[in-house]
mmCIF file of C-alpha atoms in Angstrom:
data_model
loop_
_atom_site.group_PDB
_atom_site.id
_atom_site.type_symbol
_atom_site.label_atom_id
_atom_site.label_comp_id
_atom_site.label_asym_id
_atom_site.label_seq_id
_atom_site.Cartn_x
_atom_site.Cartn_y
_atom_site.Cartn_z
ATOM 1 C CA GLN A 102 4.697 0.185 29.946
ATOM 2 C CA VAL A 103 3.327 1.723 26.412
ATOM 3 C CA ARG A 104 1.121 4.786 26.574
ATOM 4 C CA LEU A 105 -1.180 4.791 23.288
ATOM 5 C CA VAL A 106 -2.587 7.955 23.157
ATOM 6 C CA GLU A 107 -5.333 8.289 19.878
ATOM 7 C CA SER A 108 -6.785 11.072 18.110
ATOM 8 C CA GLY A 109 -8.490 12.567 15.002
ATOM 9 C CA GLY A 110 -11.930 11.121 15.702
ATOM 10 C CA GLY A 111 -15.012 13.269 14.846
ATOM 11 C CA LEU A 112 -18.330 13.398 13.112
ATOM 12 C CA VAL A 113 -18.424 13.203 8.931
ATOM 13 C CA GLN A 114 -21.361 12.674 6.290
ATOM 14 C CA ALA A 115 -20.694 9.109 4.875
ATOM 15 C CA GLY A 116 -18.943 9.274 1.866
ATOM 16 C CA GLY A 117 -16.724 11.512 3.278
ATOM 17 C CA SER A 118 -13.028 10.149 4.812
ATOM 18 C CA LEU A 119 -10.919 10.781 7.991
ATOM 19 C CA ARG A 120 -7.426 10.149 9.373
ATOM 20 C CA LEU A 121 -7.100 8.633 13.154
ATOM 21 C CA ALA A 122 -3.371 8.703 14.728
ATOM 22 C CA CYS A 123 -1.744 6.896 17.949
ATOM 23 C CA VAL A 124 1.165 8.079 19.361
ATOM 24 C CA ALA A 125 2.983 5.667 21.999
ATOM 25 C CA SER A 126 5.126 6.431 24.220
ATOM 26 C CA GLY A 127 6.832 4.814 26.927
ATOM 27 C CA ARG A 128 8.430 1.353 25.751
ATOM 28 C CA THR A 129 7.780 1.953 22.658
ATOM 29 C CA SER A 130 10.153 -1.402 21.761
ATOM 30 C CA SER A 131 7.131 -2.870 23.087
ATOM 31 C CA ALA A 132 5.082 -2.174 20.623
ATOM 32 C CA ASN A 133 5.791 -5.157 18.416
ATOM 33 C CA THR A 134 2.589 -5.196 16.017
ATOM 34 C CA MET A 135 -0.538 -2.536 15.860
ATOM 35 C CA GLY A 136 -3.713 -2.165 15.459
ATOM 36 C CA TRP A 137 -6.975 -0.287 15.553
ATOM 37 C CA PHE A 138 -10.581 -1.526 16.652
ATOM 38 C CA ARG A 139 -13.421 -0.267 17.232
ATOM 39 C CA GLN A 140 -16.916 -0.445 19.332
ATOM 40 C CA ALA A 141 -20.033 0.173 18.407
ATOM 41 C CA PRO A 142 -22.664 1.110 21.401
ATOM 42 C CA GLY A 143 -24.427 -2.403 22.148
ATOM 43 C CA LYS A 144 -21.156 -3.978 20.863
ATOM 44 C CA GLU A 145 -18.284 -6.118 21.583
ATOM 45 C CA ARG A 146 -14.667 -4.049 20.748
ATOM 46 C CA GLU A 147 -14.109 -5.456 17.284
ATOM 47 C CA PHE A 148 -11.163 -5.921 15.495
ATOM 48 C CA VAL A 149 -10.691 -3.422 12.321
ATOM 49 C CA ALA A 150 -6.997 -3.716 11.006
ATOM 50 C CA VAL A 151 -3.191 -4.864 12.468
ATOM 51 C CA ILE A 152 0.100 -3.713 11.077
ATOM 52 C CA THR A 153 3.921 -5.758 11.494
ATOM 53 C CA TRP A 154 6.404 -3.783 13.420
ATOM 54 C CA ASN A 155 8.207 -2.735 10.289
ATOM 55 C CA GLY A 156 5.020 -1.898 8.468
ATOM 56 C CA ALA A 157 5.733 -5.184 5.771
ATOM 57 C CA TYR A 158 2.862 -7.114 6.155
ATOM 58 C CA THR A 159 -0.469 -5.727 7.100
ATOM 59 C CA TYR A 160 -4.514 -7.052 7.562
ATOM 60 C CA TYR A 161 -8.146 -6.170 7.457
ATOM 61 C CA THR A 162 -11.090 -6.803 8.749
ATOM 62 C CA ASP A 163 -13.605 -7.784 5.117
ATOM 63 C CA SER A 164 -16.008 -5.061 6.081
ATOM 64 C CA VAL A 165 -13.266 -2.184 5.903
ATOM 65 C CA LYS A 166 -11.454 -3.511 3.422
ATOM 66 C CA GLY A 167 -10.708 -1.430 0.056
ATOM 67 C CA ARG A 168 -11.730 1.716 2.189
ATOM 68 C CA PHE A 169 -9.216 1.724 5.041
ATOM 69 C CA ALA A 170 -5.291 1.711 5.074
ATOM 70 C CA ILE A 171 -3.339 1.262 8.315
ATOM 71 C CA SER A 172 0.075 2.503 8.188
ATOM 72 C CA ARG A 173 3.387 3.773 11.119
ATOM 73 C CA ASP A 174 5.864 6.131 11.068
ATOM 74 C CA ASN A 175 8.216 4.199 13.626
ATOM 75 C CA ALA A 176 10.651 6.724 13.498
ATOM 76 C CA LYS A 177 7.502 9.748 14.987
ATOM 77 C CA ASN A 178 6.453 6.801 16.619
ATOM 78 C CA THR A 179 3.392 6.639 15.401
ATOM 79 C CA MET A 180 0.495 4.643 13.744
ATOM 80 C CA TYR A 181 -2.314 5.617 11.163
ATOM 81 C CA LEU A 182 -5.693 4.515 9.845
ATOM 82 C CA GLN A 183 -6.916 6.163 7.042
ATOM 83 C CA MET A 184 -10.448 5.693 6.608
ATOM 84 C CA ASN A 185 -12.394 6.665 3.106
ATOM 85 C CA THR A 186 -16.093 6.268 2.354
ATOM 86 C CA LEU A 187 -17.386 5.598 5.137
ATOM 87 C CA LYS A 188 -20.177 4.193 6.020
ATOM 88 C CA PRO A 189 -22.682 5.181 9.162
ATOM 89 C CA GLU A 190 -22.227 1.071 10.258
ATOM 90 C CA ASP A 191 -18.704 3.111 11.022
ATOM 91 C CA THR A 192 -19.997 4.852 13.705
ATOM 92 C CA ALA A 193 -17.681 3.968 16.910
ATOM 93 C CA VAL A 194 -15.108 4.223 19.487
ATOM 94 C CA TYR A 195 -11.912 3.434 17.836
ATOM 95 C CA TYR A 196 -9.001 2.097 19.635
ATOM 96 C CA CYS A 197 -5.674 2.165 19.603
ATOM 97 C CA ALA A 198 -4.021 -1.688 20.473
ATOM 98 C CA ALA A 199 -0.047 -2.248 20.235
ATOM 99 C CA THR A 200 1.408 -5.428 21.909
ATOM 100 C CA ASP A 201 4.758 -7.583 21.713
ATOM 101 C CA ARG A 202 3.754 -10.043 19.960
ATOM 102 C CA PRO A 203 4.236 -10.821 16.315
ATOM 103 C CA TRP A 204 1.068 -10.037 15.218
ATOM 104 C CA THR A 205 -2.751 -11.165 16.226
ATOM 105 C CA THR A 206 -5.730 -9.776 14.908
ATOM 106 C CA SER A 207 -7.637 -11.192 18.243
ATOM 107 C CA THR A 208 -8.131 -8.631 21.572
ATOM 108 C CA GLN A 209 -7.172 -10.757 23.883
ATOM 109 C CA GLY A 210 -3.726 -10.584 22.443
ATOM 110 C CA TYR A 211 -2.945 -7.192 23.140
ATOM 111 C CA ASN A 212 -1.171 -5.523 25.854
ATOM 112 C CA TYR A 213 -1.460 -2.254 26.031
ATOM 113 C CA TRP A 214 -4.425 -0.011 25.114
ATOM 114 C CA GLY A 215 -5.440 3.846 24.002
ATOM 115 C CA GLN A 216 -8.633 5.593 25.443
ATOM 116 C CA GLY A 217 -10.762 5.935 22.082
ATOM 117 C CA THR A 218 -11.580 8.784 19.790
ATOM 118 C CA HIS A 219 -15.409 8.844 18.178
ATOM 119 C CA VAL A 220 -15.741 8.531 14.705
ATOM 120 C CA THR A 221 -19.530 9.440 14.221
ATOM 121 C CA VAL A 222 -20.807 8.695 10.636
ATOM 122 C CA SER A 223 -23.905 10.324 9.556
ATOM 123 C CA SER A 224 -26.573 10.069 6.859
#
């Protein structure tokens, strides 16, 4: 079992930045691929970014490319999401997820989920 705990959310003005962190504990060897997802009020949970176990490969949804950066520090069992030039449409609950699969952008492909951290971007 892998436990994931997110932090770093908050209220920020449009154009600002936030850095989210996700700390993994437990059977961290199962956290092969890790990703960030988000869910805005009234909408389905959507993929944001994914990173492979060694950080060699990353992939982003189009709406955040060039603004967000995903990274991980396996020595600290921590994954990050640096979010720059935030927009009101980035407002959502952000979830950390992990899977033992090579990589996937589908919510159904992830075995483990955090509790989420709220990000609110004001205009």
